[in-house]
């Protein structure tokens, strides 16, 4: 019965989003989404998201300087940096390298850099999380990922790249929305939303069990919590937060 309900509601939602499906079929939606819609949407959405998660982000990044090198310098690589929404939470004077597969975030990112003069910005690399070849092995103290692993093509591939670029004893910080408990109503709605959500929001999947991939990776220590972020009317409320040490 539940499967029938999911199918019916999914089809109803797809019908409502029919213009987007038509544009996608014609090959017009993806370039429009990447260049215009998604950067615009994220610039607005992250304001709400930071308001909802400000305390959690402050707590998450509070101990980041513990992973600085012996000279006290901290190099941070943020993958999928988007609009630079995390910059305000990073410790002063750390060196920040940014990567994102979408070059159309550059304008918002430059604005965020100008607003966060307490940081030293190195470069913006247009690259996917699965291919960080422009970043040398064991060259960064910290890697940061927030709302990124939901949309990458290969979570395990990204985590392998994270481990490659991290120095021994470095840390991977994450805050990601994930799949809900399979017995919950939230999970049912995630199933309903999933096809249309992925299409509209540039591949973002609301149903990934990202914690399992992190726990399988060869980290020496993992501090991970499941939390609830009150993002009403979205399938994104279940989250994981924490960091893993190489």
PDB file of C-alpha atoms in Angstrom:
ATOM      1  CA  UNK A   1       0.000   0.000   0.000  1.00  0.00           C
ATOM      2  CA  UNK A   2       2.822   2.381   0.883  1.00  0.00           C
ATOM      3  CA  UNK A   3       4.517   1.703  -2.469  1.00  0.00           C
ATOM      4  CA  UNK A   4       1.306   2.554  -4.315  1.00  0.00           C
ATOM      5  CA  UNK A   5       0.971   5.781  -2.337  1.00  0.00           C
ATOM      6  CA  UNK A   6       4.587   6.742  -3.106  1.00  0.00           C
ATOM      7  CA  UNK A   7       4.086   6.069  -6.810  1.00  0.00           C
ATOM      8  CA  UNK A   8       0.848   8.069  -6.942  1.00  0.00           C
ATOM      9  CA  UNK A   9       2.291  11.064  -5.091  1.00  0.00           C
ATOM     10  CA  UNK A  10       5.491  10.933  -7.152  1.00  0.00           C
ATOM     11  CA  UNK A  11       3.518  11.071 -10.378  1.00  0.00           C
ATOM     12  CA  UNK A  12       1.433  13.980  -9.054  1.00  0.00           C
ATOM     13  CA  UNK A  13       4.582  15.931  -8.212  1.00  0.00           C
ATOM     14  CA  UNK A  14       6.114  15.142 -11.589  1.00  0.00           C
ATOM     15  CA  UNK A  15       2.959  16.407 -13.264  1.00  0.00           C
ATOM     16  CA  UNK A  16       3.256  19.699 -11.369  1.00  0.00           C
ATOM     17  CA  UNK A  17       6.889  19.962 -12.470  1.00  0.00           C
ATOM     18  CA  UNK A  18       6.098  18.973 -16.070  1.00  0.00           C
ATOM     19  CA  UNK A  19       7.606  22.144 -17.639  1.00  0.00           C
ATOM     20  CA  UNK A  20      10.973  21.322 -16.064  1.00  0.00           C
ATOM     21  CA  UNK A  21      10.772  17.729 -17.303  1.00  0.00           C
ATOM     22  CA  UNK A  22       9.996  18.988 -20.823  1.00  0.00           C
ATOM     23  CA  UNK A  23      12.948  21.398 -20.743  1.00  0.00           C
ATOM     24  CA  UNK A  24      15.152  18.577 -19.492  1.00  0.00           C
ATOM     25  CA  UNK A  25      13.989  16.306 -22.318  1.00  0.00           C
ATOM     26  CA  UNK A  26      14.882  19.055 -24.808  1.00  0.00           C
ATOM     27  CA  UNK A  27      18.340  19.434 -23.226  1.00  0.00           C
ATOM     28  CA  UNK A  28      17.619  22.993 -22.078  1.00  0.00           C
ATOM     29  CA  UNK A  29      17.160  22.617 -18.321  1.00  0.00           C
ATOM     30  CA  UNK A  30      20.657  21.546 -17.247  1.00  0.00           C
ATOM     31  CA  UNK A  31      22.580  24.488 -18.792  1.00  0.00           C
ATOM     32  CA  UNK A  32      19.935  26.945 -17.530  1.00  0.00           C
ATOM     33  CA  UNK A  33      20.018  25.367 -14.064  1.00  0.00           C
ATOM     34  CA  UNK A  34      23.809  25.432 -13.741  1.00  0.00           C
ATOM     35  CA  UNK A  35      24.264  28.961 -15.086  1.00  0.00           C
ATOM     36  CA  UNK A  36      21.261  30.795 -13.680  1.00  0.00           C
ATOM     37  CA  UNK A  37      18.754  28.957 -11.501  1.00  0.00           C
ATOM     38  CA  UNK A  38      20.950  26.965  -9.112  1.00  0.00           C
ATOM     39  CA  UNK A  39      23.465  29.748  -8.276  1.00  0.00           C
ATOM     40  CA  UNK A  40      20.557  32.162  -7.722  1.00  0.00           C
ATOM     41  CA  UNK A  41      18.644  29.634  -5.599  1.00  0.00           C
ATOM     42  CA  UNK A  42      21.665  28.744  -3.456  1.00  0.00           C
ATOM     43  CA  UNK A  43      22.523  32.392  -2.814  1.00  0.00           C
ATOM     44  CA  UNK A  44      19.042  32.838  -1.301  1.00  0.00           C
ATOM     45  CA  UNK A  45      18.751  29.416   0.339  1.00  0.00           C
ATOM     46  CA  UNK A  46      22.057  29.557   2.231  1.00  0.00           C
ATOM     47  CA  UNK A  47      20.904  32.660   4.114  1.00  0.00           C
ATOM     48  CA  UNK A  48      18.043  30.608   5.578  1.00  0.00           C
ATOM     49  CA  UNK A  49      20.241  27.549   6.010  1.00  0.00           C
ATOM     50  CA  UNK A  50      22.929  29.453   7.914  1.00  0.00           C
ATOM     51  CA  UNK A  51      20.253  30.914  10.165  1.00  0.00           C
ATOM     52  CA  UNK A  52      18.920  27.419  10.886  1.00  0.00           C
ATOM     53  CA  UNK A  53      22.382  25.870  11.427  1.00  0.00           C
ATOM     54  CA  UNK A  54      24.464  28.742  12.790  1.00  0.00           C
ATOM     55  CA  UNK A  55      24.914  27.212  16.256  1.00  0.00           C
ATOM     56  CA  UNK A  56      25.742  23.796  14.817  1.00  0.00           C
ATOM     57  CA  UNK A  57      28.315  25.257  12.429  1.00  0.00           C
ATOM     58  CA  UNK A  58      29.949  27.275  15.189  1.00  0.00           C
ATOM     59  CA  UNK A  59      30.241  24.155  17.329  1.00  0.00           C
ATOM     60  CA  UNK A  60      31.451  22.059  14.388  1.00  0.00           C
ATOM     61  CA  UNK A  61      34.300  24.334  13.360  1.00  0.00           C
ATOM     62  CA  UNK A  62      35.240  25.423  16.888  1.00  0.00           C
ATOM     63  CA  UNK A  63      38.206  23.045  17.202  1.00  0.00           C
ATOM     64  CA  UNK A  64      39.542  23.439  13.672  1.00  0.00           C
ATOM     65  CA  UNK A  65      42.813  25.042  14.823  1.00  0.00           C
ATOM     66  CA  UNK A  66      43.686  21.795  16.623  1.00  0.00           C
ATOM     67  CA  UNK A  67      44.607  20.447  13.186  1.00  0.00           C
ATOM     68  CA  UNK A  68      47.000  23.289  12.281  1.00  0.00           C
ATOM     69  CA  UNK A  69      50.580  22.371  11.340  1.00  0.00           C
ATOM     70  CA  UNK A  70      53.407  22.672  13.921  1.00  0.00           C
ATOM     71  CA  UNK A  71      53.986  26.317  12.929  1.00  0.00           C
ATOM     72  CA  UNK A  72      50.358  27.150  13.754  1.00  0.00           C
ATOM     73  CA  UNK A  73      49.279  27.587  10.119  1.00  0.00           C
ATOM     74  CA  UNK A  74      46.032  26.013   8.956  1.00  0.00           C
ATOM     75  CA  UNK A  75      45.269  25.190   5.313  1.00  0.00           C
ATOM     76  CA  UNK A  76      41.599  24.483   4.592  1.00  0.00           C
ATOM     77  CA  UNK A  77      40.236  22.981   1.390  1.00  0.00           C
ATOM     78  CA  UNK A  78      36.501  23.448   0.915  1.00  0.00           C
ATOM     79  CA  UNK A  79      34.967  21.193  -1.728  1.00  0.00           C
ATOM     80  CA  UNK A  80      31.718  22.316  -3.320  1.00  0.00           C
ATOM     81  CA  UNK A  81      32.206  25.740  -1.774  1.00  0.00           C
ATOM     82  CA  UNK A  82      29.271  27.238  -3.671  1.00  0.00           C
ATOM     83  CA  UNK A  83      28.655  30.801  -2.501  1.00  0.00           C
ATOM     84  CA  UNK A  84      31.184  30.685   0.356  1.00  0.00           C
ATOM     85  CA  UNK A  85      28.551  30.389   3.061  1.00  0.00           C
ATOM     86  CA  UNK A  86      30.951  28.708   5.521  1.00  0.00           C
ATOM     87  CA  UNK A  87      33.705  31.336   5.432  1.00  0.00           C
ATOM     88  CA  UNK A  88      32.347  33.277   8.391  1.00  0.00           C
ATOM     89  CA  UNK A  89      32.784  30.212  10.618  1.00  0.00           C
ATOM     90  CA  UNK A  90      36.441  29.511   9.750  1.00  0.00           C
ATOM     91  CA  UNK A  91      39.197  30.597  12.193  1.00  0.00           C
ATOM     92  CA  UNK A  92      41.125  33.821  11.467  1.00  0.00           C
ATOM     93  CA  UNK A  93      44.180  33.781   9.198  1.00  0.00           C
ATOM     94  CA  UNK A  94      43.689  30.260   7.880  1.00  0.00           C
ATOM     95  CA  UNK A  95      44.509  29.700   4.204  1.00  0.00           C
ATOM     96  CA  UNK A  96      41.455  28.654   2.181  1.00  0.00           C
ATOM     97  CA  UNK A  97      41.417  26.784  -1.123  1.00  0.00           C
ATOM     98  CA  UNK A  98      37.983  26.555  -2.781  1.00  0.00           C
ATOM     99  CA  UNK A  99      36.730  24.044  -5.320  1.00  0.00           C
ATOM    100  CA  UNK A 100      33.387  23.704  -7.048  1.00  0.00           C
ATOM    101  CA  UNK A 101      32.376  22.016 -10.310  1.00  0.00           C
ATOM    102  CA  UNK A 102      30.121  24.955 -11.220  1.00  0.00           C
ATOM    103  CA  UNK A 103      32.097  28.032 -12.393  1.00  0.00           C
ATOM    104  CA  UNK A 104      28.956  30.167 -12.225  1.00  0.00           C
ATOM    105  CA  UNK A 105      29.301  30.477  -8.443  1.00  0.00           C
ATOM    106  CA  UNK A 106      32.347  32.685  -8.963  1.00  0.00           C
ATOM    107  CA  UNK A 107      30.504  36.014  -8.602  1.00  0.00           C
ATOM    108  CA  UNK A 108      28.854  35.096  -5.277  1.00  0.00           C
ATOM    109  CA  UNK A 109      32.059  33.480  -4.087  1.00  0.00           C
ATOM    110  CA  UNK A 110      34.093  36.626  -4.807  1.00  0.00           C
ATOM    111  CA  UNK A 111      31.540  38.646  -2.829  1.00  0.00           C
ATOM    112  CA  UNK A 112      31.852  36.274   0.148  1.00  0.00           C
ATOM    113  CA  UNK A 113      35.635  36.465   0.001  1.00  0.00           C
ATOM    114  CA  UNK A 114      35.479  40.269   0.176  1.00  0.00           C
ATOM    115  CA  UNK A 115      33.199  40.030   3.221  1.00  0.00           C
ATOM    116  CA  UNK A 116      35.552  37.673   5.091  1.00  0.00           C
ATOM    117  CA  UNK A 117      38.824  39.535   5.370  1.00  0.00           C
ATOM    118  CA  UNK A 118      39.841  37.417   8.381  1.00  0.00           C
ATOM    119  CA  UNK A 119      40.791  34.636   5.933  1.00  0.00           C
ATOM    120  CA  UNK A 120      43.604  34.227   3.402  1.00  0.00           C
ATOM    121  CA  UNK A 121      42.141  33.010   0.121  1.00  0.00           C
ATOM    122  CA  UNK A 122      44.387  30.986  -2.125  1.00  0.00           C
ATOM    123  CA  UNK A 123      42.461  30.060  -5.271  1.00  0.00           C
ATOM    124  CA  UNK A 124      39.165  28.915  -6.733  1.00  0.00           C
ATOM    125  CA  UNK A 125      39.525  25.638  -8.633  1.00  0.00           C
ATOM    126  CA  UNK A 126      36.733  24.497 -10.936  1.00  0.00           C
ATOM    127  CA  UNK A 127      36.727  20.776 -10.181  1.00  0.00           C
ATOM    128  CA  UNK A 128      34.442  18.020  -8.988  1.00  0.00           C
ATOM    129  CA  UNK A 129      34.980  16.390  -5.622  1.00  0.00           C
ATOM    130  CA  UNK A 130      35.866  13.137  -7.366  1.00  0.00           C
ATOM    131  CA  UNK A 131      38.810  14.779  -9.148  1.00  0.00           C
ATOM    132  CA  UNK A 132      40.927  17.058  -6.975  1.00  0.00           C
ATOM    133  CA  UNK A 133      44.050  16.417  -9.058  1.00  0.00           C
ATOM    134  CA  UNK A 134      45.053  20.091  -8.869  1.00  0.00           C
ATOM    135  CA  UNK A 135      45.505  19.654  -5.099  1.00  0.00           C
ATOM    136  CA  UNK A 136      48.685  17.829  -4.082  1.00  0.00           C
ATOM    137  CA  UNK A 137      48.791  14.697  -1.932  1.00  0.00           C
ATOM    138  CA  UNK A 138      48.882  15.311   1.832  1.00  0.00           C
ATOM    139  CA  UNK A 139      48.858  19.091   1.357  1.00  0.00           C
ATOM    140  CA  UNK A 140      45.919  20.350   3.466  1.00  0.00           C
ATOM    141  CA  UNK A 141      45.142  20.209   7.181  1.00  0.00           C
ATOM    142  CA  UNK A 142      41.353  20.276   6.888  1.00  0.00           C
ATOM    143  CA  UNK A 143      38.775  19.464   4.213  1.00  0.00           C
ATOM    144  CA  UNK A 144      35.247  20.872   4.559  1.00  0.00           C
ATOM    145  CA  UNK A 145      32.076  19.590   2.894  1.00  0.00           C
ATOM    146  CA  UNK A 146      28.594  20.948   3.593  1.00  0.00           C
ATOM    147  CA  UNK A 147      25.587  20.070   1.411  1.00  0.00           C
ATOM    148  CA  UNK A 148      27.931  18.543  -1.163  1.00  0.00           C
ATOM    149  CA  UNK A 149      27.891  14.751  -0.855  1.00  0.00           C
ATOM    150  CA  UNK A 150      24.172  14.762  -1.663  1.00  0.00           C
ATOM    151  CA  UNK A 151      24.860  15.690  -5.280  1.00  0.00           C
ATOM    152  CA  UNK A 152      28.243  14.216  -6.219  1.00  0.00           C
ATOM    153  CA  UNK A 153      28.224  11.293  -8.655  1.00  0.00           C
ATOM    154  CA  UNK A 154      30.417   9.064  -6.478  1.00  0.00           C
ATOM    155  CA  UNK A 155      30.515   9.607  -2.701  1.00  0.00           C
ATOM    156  CA  UNK A 156      33.196   6.950  -2.186  1.00  0.00           C
ATOM    157  CA  UNK A 157      35.346   8.554  -4.893  1.00  0.00           C
ATOM    158  CA  UNK A 158      35.101  11.942  -3.188  1.00  0.00           C
ATOM    159  CA  UNK A 159      36.082  10.472   0.187  1.00  0.00           C
ATOM    160  CA  UNK A 160      39.121   8.783  -1.354  1.00  0.00           C
ATOM    161  CA  UNK A 161      40.209  12.142  -2.773  1.00  0.00           C
ATOM    162  CA  UNK A 162      39.619  13.749   0.645  1.00  0.00           C
ATOM    163  CA  UNK A 163      41.903  11.192   2.269  1.00  0.00           C
ATOM    164  CA  UNK A 164      44.514  11.677  -0.447  1.00  0.00           C
ATOM    165  CA  UNK A 165      44.834  15.448  -0.043  1.00  0.00           C
ATOM    166  CA  UNK A 166      44.654  15.414   3.784  1.00  0.00           C
ATOM    167  CA  UNK A 167      47.857  15.367   5.778  1.00  0.00           C
ATOM    168  CA  UNK A 168      48.259  12.518   8.243  1.00  0.00           C
ATOM    169  CA  UNK A 169      46.260  13.536  11.311  1.00  0.00           C
ATOM    170  CA  UNK A 170      44.195  16.024   9.278  1.00  0.00           C
ATOM    171  CA  UNK A 171      40.401  16.241   9.549  1.00  0.00           C
ATOM    172  CA  UNK A 172      37.399  16.052   7.243  1.00  0.00           C
ATOM    173  CA  UNK A 173      34.500  18.220   8.481  1.00  0.00           C
ATOM    174  CA  UNK A 174      31.012  17.533   7.175  1.00  0.00           C
ATOM    175  CA  UNK A 175      27.408  18.718   7.498  1.00  0.00           C
ATOM    176  CA  UNK A 176      25.160  16.848   5.072  1.00  0.00           C
ATOM    177  CA  UNK A 177      21.465  16.126   4.699  1.00  0.00           C
ATOM    178  CA  UNK A 178      20.770  12.388   4.514  1.00  0.00           C
ATOM    179  CA  UNK A 179      18.074   9.742   4.222  1.00  0.00           C
ATOM    180  CA  UNK A 180      15.568   9.506   7.058  1.00  0.00           C
ATOM    181  CA  UNK A 181      14.734   6.358   8.993  1.00  0.00           C
ATOM    182  CA  UNK A 182      13.070   3.979   6.533  1.00  0.00           C
ATOM    183  CA  UNK A 183      10.039   3.516   8.775  1.00  0.00           C
ATOM    184  CA  UNK A 184       9.308   7.252   9.016  1.00  0.00           C
ATOM    185  CA  UNK A 185       6.902   9.494   7.130  1.00  0.00           C
ATOM    186  CA  UNK A 186       9.876  11.698   6.279  1.00  0.00           C
ATOM    187  CA  UNK A 187      11.435   8.841   4.319  1.00  0.00           C
ATOM    188  CA  UNK A 188       8.180   8.311   2.426  1.00  0.00           C
ATOM    189  CA  UNK A 189       8.181  11.974   1.401  1.00  0.00           C
ATOM    190  CA  UNK A 190      11.865  11.737   0.469  1.00  0.00           C
ATOM    191  CA  UNK A 191      10.941   8.940  -1.941  1.00  0.00           C
ATOM    192  CA  UNK A 192       8.158  11.078  -3.405  1.00  0.00           C
ATOM    193  CA  UNK A 193      10.384  14.124  -3.813  1.00  0.00           C
ATOM    194  CA  UNK A 194      13.539  12.357  -4.975  1.00  0.00           C
ATOM    195  CA  UNK A 195      13.173  12.217  -8.811  1.00  0.00           C
ATOM    196  CA  UNK A 196      11.892  15.783  -9.157  1.00  0.00           C
ATOM    197  CA  UNK A 197      14.224  17.196  -6.500  1.00  0.00           C
ATOM    198  CA  UNK A 198      17.281  15.704  -8.235  1.00  0.00           C
ATOM    199  CA  UNK A 199      16.200  17.162 -11.555  1.00  0.00           C
ATOM    200  CA  UNK A 200      15.431  20.666 -10.308  1.00  0.00           C
ATOM    201  CA  UNK A 201      18.343  21.034  -7.894  1.00  0.00           C
ATOM    202  CA  UNK A 202      21.286  19.914 -10.017  1.00  0.00           C
ATOM    203  CA  UNK A 203      21.483  16.266  -8.968  1.00  0.00           C
ATOM    204  CA  UNK A 204      20.827  16.718  -5.243  1.00  0.00           C
ATOM    205  CA  UNK A 205      19.508  13.456  -3.770  1.00  0.00           C
ATOM    206  CA  UNK A 206      17.510  13.579  -0.518  1.00  0.00           C
ATOM    207  CA  UNK A 207      17.932   9.845   0.141  1.00  0.00           C
ATOM    208  CA  UNK A 208      21.661   9.148   0.508  1.00  0.00           C
ATOM    209  CA  UNK A 209      22.956   7.231   3.523  1.00  0.00           C
ATOM    210  CA  UNK A 210      26.163   9.244   3.508  1.00  0.00           C
ATOM    211  CA  UNK A 211      27.156   8.248   7.028  1.00  0.00           C
ATOM    212  CA  UNK A 212      27.665   4.665   5.857  1.00  0.00           C
ATOM    213  CA  UNK A 213      30.207   5.745   3.238  1.00  0.00           C
ATOM    214  CA  UNK A 214      32.109   7.868   5.783  1.00  0.00           C
ATOM    215  CA  UNK A 215      32.171   5.011   8.286  1.00  0.00           C
ATOM    216  CA  UNK A 216      33.534   2.634   5.636  1.00  0.00           C
ATOM    217  CA  UNK A 217      36.406   4.959   4.702  1.00  0.00           C
ATOM    218  CA  UNK A 218      39.789   4.411   6.316  1.00  0.00           C
ATOM    219  CA  UNK A 219      39.615   7.193   8.927  1.00  0.00           C
ATOM    220  CA  UNK A 220      41.368   6.670  12.255  1.00  0.00           C
ATOM    221  CA  UNK A 221      38.630   8.449  14.221  1.00  0.00           C
ATOM    222  CA  UNK A 222      35.081   9.534  13.392  1.00  0.00           C
ATOM    223  CA  UNK A 223      32.852  11.831  15.441  1.00  0.00           C
ATOM    224  CA  UNK A 224      29.412  11.767  13.807  1.00  0.00           C
ATOM    225  CA  UNK A 225      25.965  12.781  15.003  1.00  0.00           C
ATOM    226  CA  UNK A 226      22.527  12.528  13.421  1.00  0.00           C
ATOM    227  CA  UNK A 227      20.617  15.783  13.854  1.00  0.00           C
ATOM    228  CA  UNK A 228      17.379  17.380  12.662  1.00  0.00           C
ATOM    229  CA  UNK A 229      17.447  20.729  10.843  1.00  0.00           C
ATOM    230  CA  UNK A 230      13.998  22.388  10.729  1.00  0.00           C
ATOM    231  CA  UNK A 231      13.762  22.997   6.981  1.00  0.00           C
ATOM    232  CA  UNK A 232       9.998  22.832   6.736  1.00  0.00           C
ATOM    233  CA  UNK A 233       8.357  21.710   3.493  1.00  0.00           C
ATOM    234  CA  UNK A 234      11.553  20.095   2.235  1.00  0.00           C
ATOM    235  CA  UNK A 235      12.858  16.505   2.343  1.00  0.00           C
ATOM    236  CA  UNK A 236      16.164  17.750   3.785  1.00  0.00           C
ATOM    237  CA  UNK A 237      15.553  17.748   7.535  1.00  0.00           C
ATOM    238  CA  UNK A 238      17.623  14.683   8.589  1.00  0.00           C
ATOM    239  CA  UNK A 239      21.341  15.581   8.731  1.00  0.00           C
ATOM    240  CA  UNK A 240      24.681  14.238   9.859  1.00  0.00           C
ATOM    241  CA  UNK A 241      27.346  16.486  11.352  1.00  0.00           C
ATOM    242  CA  UNK A 242      30.860  15.866  12.580  1.00  0.00           C
ATOM    243  CA  UNK A 243      34.441  15.286  11.533  1.00  0.00           C
ATOM    244  CA  UNK A 244      36.707  12.367  10.705  1.00  0.00           C
ATOM    245  CA  UNK A 245      40.459  12.235  11.312  1.00  0.00           C
ATOM    246  CA  UNK A 246      42.824  10.659   8.804  1.00  0.00           C
TER     247      UNK A 246
END
